[in-house]
């Protein structure tokens, strides 16, 4: 089954949105496979966002991610990468639809509350980076009530 990496960024943690965000993924029917509260080192944040290192906002982005603890999670389910991005909403909260996490809880692109892997391949890389210890192998008994 497909997995994705989801991170609640420091603003989401500081603003007390952790429970609300987790609830949205749970209620959709996805399965939580890994979760931890992490204070991110600068070098680790630079590694996570290595693809964006040439962007003018890179330093500000790294400062943002290391400004407080984040919640790192692995969620599993059919099409969870794409659907997770839909639940999160467009990168710039000005363009995120109401009903999405960013559409409901964010205003500025540089304080957009949450990250989600943008492809199955980046999910695989990000899960390996954030959860080198692996994730928890369990299946919810709700499976037959979620999938036909
Ligand atoms: P994320 O990786 O956080 O899920 O976001 P994303 O794929 O939707 O967007 P991406 O282009 O990968 O950018 C990563 C994060 O960088 C910040 N950003 N700031 N100031 C700016 O113009 C700007 N552009 C992007 C956002 O926090 C974005 O989520």
PDB file of C-alpha atoms and ligand atoms in Angstrom:
ATOM      1  CA  UNK A   1       0.000   0.000   0.000  1.00  0.00           C
ATOM      2  CA  UNK A   2       1.206   3.515  -0.824  1.00  0.00           C
ATOM      3  CA  UNK A   3       2.778   5.685   1.891  1.00  0.00           C
ATOM      4  CA  UNK A   4       3.461   9.416   2.168  1.00  0.00           C
ATOM      5  CA  UNK A   5       5.519  11.644   4.437  1.00  0.00           C
ATOM      6  CA  UNK A   6       3.573  14.417   6.152  1.00  0.00           C
ATOM      7  CA  UNK A   7       5.182  17.071   8.357  1.00  0.00           C
ATOM      8  CA  UNK A   8       3.325  19.579  10.518  1.00  0.00           C
ATOM      9  CA  UNK A   9       5.643  22.594  10.353  1.00  0.00           C
ATOM     10  CA  UNK A  10       6.626  24.656  13.438  1.00  0.00           C
ATOM     11  CA  UNK A  11       3.758  27.140  12.992  1.00  0.00           C
ATOM     12  CA  UNK A  12       1.230  24.285  12.941  1.00  0.00           C
ATOM     13  CA  UNK A  13       2.661  22.856  16.161  1.00  0.00           C
ATOM     14  CA  UNK A  14       2.879  26.268  17.895  1.00  0.00           C
ATOM     15  CA  UNK A  15      -0.694  27.128  16.886  1.00  0.00           C
ATOM     16  CA  UNK A  16      -2.096  23.911  18.330  1.00  0.00           C
ATOM     17  CA  UNK A  17      -3.212  22.470  14.989  1.00  0.00           C
ATOM     18  CA  UNK A  18      -1.669  19.011  15.479  1.00  0.00           C
ATOM     19  CA  UNK A  19      -4.874  17.279  16.612  1.00  0.00           C
ATOM     20  CA  UNK A  20      -6.985  18.965  13.925  1.00  0.00           C
ATOM     21  CA  UNK A  21      -4.567  17.956  11.154  1.00  0.00           C
ATOM     22  CA  UNK A  22      -4.190  14.360  12.333  1.00  0.00           C
ATOM     23  CA  UNK A  23      -7.989  14.102  12.601  1.00  0.00           C
ATOM     24  CA  UNK A  24      -8.404  15.056   8.942  1.00  0.00           C
ATOM     25  CA  UNK A  25      -6.113  12.248   7.756  1.00  0.00           C
ATOM     26  CA  UNK A  26      -7.683   9.771  10.193  1.00  0.00           C
ATOM     27  CA  UNK A  27     -11.258  10.641   9.235  1.00  0.00           C
ATOM     28  CA  UNK A  28     -10.416  10.277   5.540  1.00  0.00           C
ATOM     29  CA  UNK A  29      -9.521   6.661   6.274  1.00  0.00           C
ATOM     30  CA  UNK A  30      -5.725   6.737   6.015  1.00  0.00           C
ATOM     31  CA  UNK A  31      -3.623   4.732   8.458  1.00  0.00           C
ATOM     32  CA  UNK A  32      -0.970   6.312  10.690  1.00  0.00           C
ATOM     33  CA  UNK A  33       2.255   4.295  10.382  1.00  0.00           C
ATOM     34  CA  UNK A  34       4.801   6.595  12.041  1.00  0.00           C
ATOM     35  CA  UNK A  35       4.717   9.742  14.196  1.00  0.00           C
ATOM     36  CA  UNK A  36       7.268  11.746  16.159  1.00  0.00           C
ATOM     37  CA  UNK A  37       7.915  15.262  17.495  1.00  0.00           C
ATOM     38  CA  UNK A  38      11.306  16.417  16.235  1.00  0.00           C
ATOM     39  CA  UNK A  39      13.539  19.465  16.745  1.00  0.00           C
ATOM     40  CA  UNK A  40      15.152  19.664  13.331  1.00  0.00           C
ATOM     41  CA  UNK A  41      18.875  20.420  12.956  1.00  0.00           C
ATOM     42  CA  UNK A  42      19.819  22.992  10.318  1.00  0.00           C
ATOM     43  CA  UNK A  43      21.797  20.431   8.259  1.00  0.00           C
ATOM     44  CA  UNK A  44      18.830  18.035   8.320  1.00  0.00           C
ATOM     45  CA  UNK A  45      16.406  20.754   7.140  1.00  0.00           C
ATOM     46  CA  UNK A  46      18.855  21.611   4.327  1.00  0.00           C
ATOM     47  CA  UNK A  47      18.921  17.942   3.334  1.00  0.00           C
ATOM     48  CA  UNK A  48      15.121  17.630   3.354  1.00  0.00           C
ATOM     49  CA  UNK A  49      14.795  20.719   1.133  1.00  0.00           C
ATOM     50  CA  UNK A  50      17.976  20.061  -0.939  1.00  0.00           C
ATOM     51  CA  UNK A  51      15.999  20.286  -4.207  1.00  0.00           C
ATOM     52  CA  UNK A  52      15.149  23.917  -3.354  1.00  0.00           C
ATOM     53  CA  UNK A  53      18.694  24.994  -2.393  1.00  0.00           C
ATOM     54  CA  UNK A  54      19.001  27.362  -5.384  1.00  0.00           C
ATOM     55  CA  UNK A  55      15.726  29.163  -4.597  1.00  0.00           C
ATOM     56  CA  UNK A  56      15.859  32.703  -3.171  1.00  0.00           C
ATOM     57  CA  UNK A  57      13.561  31.655  -0.273  1.00  0.00           C
ATOM     58  CA  UNK A  58      15.753  28.662   0.705  1.00  0.00           C
ATOM     59  CA  UNK A  59      17.448  30.267   3.741  1.00  0.00           C
ATOM     60  CA  UNK A  60      14.174  31.637   5.066  1.00  0.00           C
ATOM     61  CA  UNK A  61      12.565  28.230   4.559  1.00  0.00           C
ATOM     62  CA  UNK A  62      15.326  26.487   6.526  1.00  0.00           C
ATOM     63  CA  UNK A  63      15.066  29.097   9.336  1.00  0.00           C
ATOM     64  CA  UNK A  64      11.301  28.487   9.434  1.00  0.00           C
ATOM     65  CA  UNK A  65      11.624  24.706   9.659  1.00  0.00           C
ATOM     66  CA  UNK A  66      14.194  24.861  12.482  1.00  0.00           C
ATOM     67  CA  UNK A  67      12.298  27.561  14.417  1.00  0.00           C
ATOM     68  CA  UNK A  68      10.451  25.010  16.609  1.00  0.00           C
ATOM     69  CA  UNK A  69       9.568  21.344  16.795  1.00  0.00           C
ATOM     70  CA  UNK A  70       7.756  19.662  13.905  1.00  0.00           C
ATOM     71  CA  UNK A  71       5.547  16.572  13.780  1.00  0.00           C
ATOM     72  CA  UNK A  72       6.865  13.997  11.310  1.00  0.00           C
ATOM     73  CA  UNK A  73       4.392  11.362  10.154  1.00  0.00           C
ATOM     74  CA  UNK A  74       3.964   8.501   7.740  1.00  0.00           C
ATOM     75  CA  UNK A  75       0.424   7.877   6.463  1.00  0.00           C
ATOM     76  CA  UNK A  76      -0.629   4.892   4.386  1.00  0.00           C
ATOM     77  CA  UNK A  77      -3.515   4.235   2.017  1.00  0.00           C
ATOM     78  CA  UNK A  78      -4.638   3.979  -1.588  1.00  0.00           C
ATOM     79  CA  UNK A  79      -3.376   7.057  -3.535  1.00  0.00           C
ATOM     80  CA  UNK A  80      -2.317   8.688  -0.252  1.00  0.00           C
ATOM     81  CA  UNK A  81       0.404  10.849  -1.891  1.00  0.00           C
ATOM     82  CA  UNK A  82      -1.940  12.635  -4.310  1.00  0.00           C
ATOM     83  CA  UNK A  83      -4.917  12.671  -1.944  1.00  0.00           C
ATOM     84  CA  UNK A  84      -2.694  13.923   0.876  1.00  0.00           C
ATOM     85  CA  UNK A  85      -1.654  16.887  -1.310  1.00  0.00           C
ATOM     86  CA  UNK A  86      -5.351  17.587  -1.979  1.00  0.00           C
ATOM     87  CA  UNK A  87      -6.162  17.509   1.736  1.00  0.00           C
ATOM     88  CA  UNK A  88      -3.243  19.924   2.318  1.00  0.00           C
ATOM     89  CA  UNK A  89      -4.142  22.354  -0.498  1.00  0.00           C
ATOM     90  CA  UNK A  90      -2.067  24.536  -2.839  1.00  0.00           C
ATOM     91  CA  UNK A  91       1.431  25.609  -1.714  1.00  0.00           C
ATOM     92  CA  UNK A  92       0.399  29.266  -1.475  1.00  0.00           C
ATOM     93  CA  UNK A  93      -2.493  29.557   1.013  1.00  0.00           C
ATOM     94  CA  UNK A  94      -3.811  32.463  -1.086  1.00  0.00           C
ATOM     95  CA  UNK A  95      -4.622  29.820  -3.721  1.00  0.00           C
ATOM     96  CA  UNK A  96      -5.676  26.974  -1.396  1.00  0.00           C
ATOM     97  CA  UNK A  97      -9.358  26.126  -1.484  1.00  0.00           C
ATOM     98  CA  UNK A  98     -11.419  26.435   1.695  1.00  0.00           C
ATOM     99  CA  UNK A  99     -11.748  22.983   3.216  1.00  0.00           C
ATOM    100  CA  UNK A 100      -8.066  22.226   2.670  1.00  0.00           C
ATOM    101  CA  UNK A 101      -5.657  22.516   5.587  1.00  0.00           C
ATOM    102  CA  UNK A 102      -3.802  25.499   4.129  1.00  0.00           C
ATOM    103  CA  UNK A 103      -7.058  27.017   2.853  1.00  0.00           C
ATOM    104  CA  UNK A 104      -8.522  26.867   6.350  1.00  0.00           C
ATOM    105  CA  UNK A 105      -5.506  27.637   8.540  1.00  0.00           C
ATOM    106  CA  UNK A 106      -2.853  29.634   6.641  1.00  0.00           C
ATOM    107  CA  UNK A 107      -2.362  33.001   4.956  1.00  0.00           C
ATOM    108  CA  UNK A 108       1.329  33.333   3.974  1.00  0.00           C
ATOM    109  CA  UNK A 109       3.289  30.918   1.742  1.00  0.00           C
ATOM    110  CA  UNK A 110       6.198  31.036   4.193  1.00  0.00           C
ATOM    111  CA  UNK A 111       3.908  29.938   7.070  1.00  0.00           C
ATOM    112  CA  UNK A 112       1.838  27.288   5.320  1.00  0.00           C
ATOM    113  CA  UNK A 113       1.563  24.892   8.283  1.00  0.00           C
ATOM    114  CA  UNK A 114       2.226  21.527   6.646  1.00  0.00           C
ATOM    115  CA  UNK A 115       4.335  19.590   4.155  1.00  0.00           C
ATOM    116  CA  UNK A 116       3.339  16.544   2.132  1.00  0.00           C
ATOM    117  CA  UNK A 117       5.423  14.493  -0.314  1.00  0.00           C
ATOM    118  CA  UNK A 118       4.756  15.494  -3.921  1.00  0.00           C
ATOM    119  CA  UNK A 119       5.292  12.053  -5.529  1.00  0.00           C
ATOM    120  CA  UNK A 120       5.597   8.388  -4.604  1.00  0.00           C
ATOM    121  CA  UNK A 121       9.343   8.636  -5.292  1.00  0.00           C
ATOM    122  CA  UNK A 122       9.888  11.662  -3.012  1.00  0.00           C
ATOM    123  CA  UNK A 123       7.714   9.988  -0.360  1.00  0.00           C
ATOM    124  CA  UNK A 124      10.053   6.989  -0.428  1.00  0.00           C
ATOM    125  CA  UNK A 125      13.118   9.256  -0.048  1.00  0.00           C
ATOM    126  CA  UNK A 126      11.558  11.423   2.671  1.00  0.00           C
ATOM    127  CA  UNK A 127      10.345   8.430   4.712  1.00  0.00           C
ATOM    128  CA  UNK A 128      13.864   6.938   4.525  1.00  0.00           C
ATOM    129  CA  UNK A 129      15.356  10.284   5.646  1.00  0.00           C
ATOM    130  CA  UNK A 130      12.942  10.950   8.525  1.00  0.00           C
ATOM    131  CA  UNK A 131      12.282   7.380   9.657  1.00  0.00           C
ATOM    132  CA  UNK A 132      15.579   5.471   9.207  1.00  0.00           C
ATOM    133  CA  UNK A 133      14.396   3.236  12.072  1.00  0.00           C
ATOM    134  CA  UNK A 134      11.397   2.191   9.959  1.00  0.00           C
ATOM    135  CA  UNK A 135       7.698   2.576  10.677  1.00  0.00           C
ATOM    136  CA  UNK A 136       5.169   0.515  12.603  1.00  0.00           C
ATOM    137  CA  UNK A 137       3.781  -2.514  10.787  1.00  0.00           C
ATOM    138  CA  UNK A 138       0.095  -2.776  11.646  1.00  0.00           C
ATOM    139  CA  UNK A 139      -3.198  -2.991   9.802  1.00  0.00           C
ATOM    140  CA  UNK A 140      -6.364  -1.290  10.971  1.00  0.00           C
ATOM    141  CA  UNK A 141      -9.333  -3.603  11.447  1.00  0.00           C
ATOM    142  CA  UNK A 142     -11.401  -0.920   9.681  1.00  0.00           C
ATOM    143  CA  UNK A 143      -9.818  -1.887   6.339  1.00  0.00           C
ATOM    144  CA  UNK A 144     -12.960  -3.705   4.973  1.00  0.00           C
ATOM    145  CA  UNK A 145     -15.054  -0.633   5.835  1.00  0.00           C
ATOM    146  CA  UNK A 146     -12.749   1.698   3.903  1.00  0.00           C
ATOM    147  CA  UNK A 147     -11.810  -0.346   0.834  1.00  0.00           C
ATOM    148  CA  UNK A 148     -14.161  -2.420  -1.352  1.00  0.00           C
TER     149      UNK A 148
HETATM  150  P1  LIG B   1       6.036  21.419   0.844  1.00  0.00           P
HETATM  151  O1  LIG B   1       7.271  20.833   0.167  1.00  0.00           O
HETATM  152  O2  LIG B   1       6.319  22.187   2.096  1.00  0.00           O
HETATM  153  O3  LIG B   1       4.892  20.456   0.949  1.00  0.00           O
HETATM  154  O4  LIG B   1       5.502  22.501  -0.143  1.00  0.00           O
HETATM  155  P2  LIG B   1       5.209  22.369  -1.661  1.00  0.00           P
HETATM  156  O5  LIG B   1       5.701  21.076  -2.246  1.00  0.00           O
HETATM  157  O6  LIG B   1       3.751  22.661  -1.801  1.00  0.00           O
HETATM  158  O7  LIG B   1       6.088  23.573  -2.225  1.00  0.00           O
HETATM  159  P3  LIG B   1       7.626  23.673  -2.636  1.00  0.00           P
HETATM  160  O8  LIG B   1       7.674  24.418  -3.919  1.00  0.00           O
HETATM  161  O9  LIG B   1       8.315  22.351  -2.518  1.00  0.00           O
HETATM  162  O10 LIG B   1       8.180  24.651  -1.511  1.00  0.00           O
HETATM  163  C1  LIG B   1       8.490  24.174  -0.233  1.00  0.00           C
HETATM  164  C2  LIG B   1       8.092  25.191   0.787  1.00  0.00           C
HETATM  165  O11 LIG B   1       8.865  26.377   0.614  1.00  0.00           O
HETATM  166  C3  LIG B   1       8.110  27.495   0.996  1.00  0.00           C
HETATM  167  N1  LIG B   1       8.043  28.427  -0.121  1.00  0.00           N
HETATM  168  N2  LIG B   1       8.225  29.704   0.019  1.00  0.00           N
HETATM  169  N3  LIG B   1       8.530  32.474  -0.475  1.00  0.00           N
HETATM  170  C4  LIG B   1       8.215  31.662  -1.479  1.00  0.00           C
HETATM  171  O12 LIG B   1       8.040  32.067  -2.604  1.00  0.00           O
HETATM  172  C5  LIG B   1       8.104  30.245  -1.199  1.00  0.00           C
HETATM  173  N4  LIG B   1       7.849  29.296  -2.086  1.00  0.00           N
HETATM  174  C6  LIG B   1       7.819  28.145  -1.406  1.00  0.00           C
HETATM  175  C7  LIG B   1       6.719  27.016   1.389  1.00  0.00           C
HETATM  176  O13 LIG B   1       6.689  26.858   2.809  1.00  0.00           O
HETATM  177  C8  LIG B   1       6.648  25.679   0.694  1.00  0.00           C
HETATM  178  O14 LIG B   1       5.733  24.821   1.355  1.00  0.00           O
END
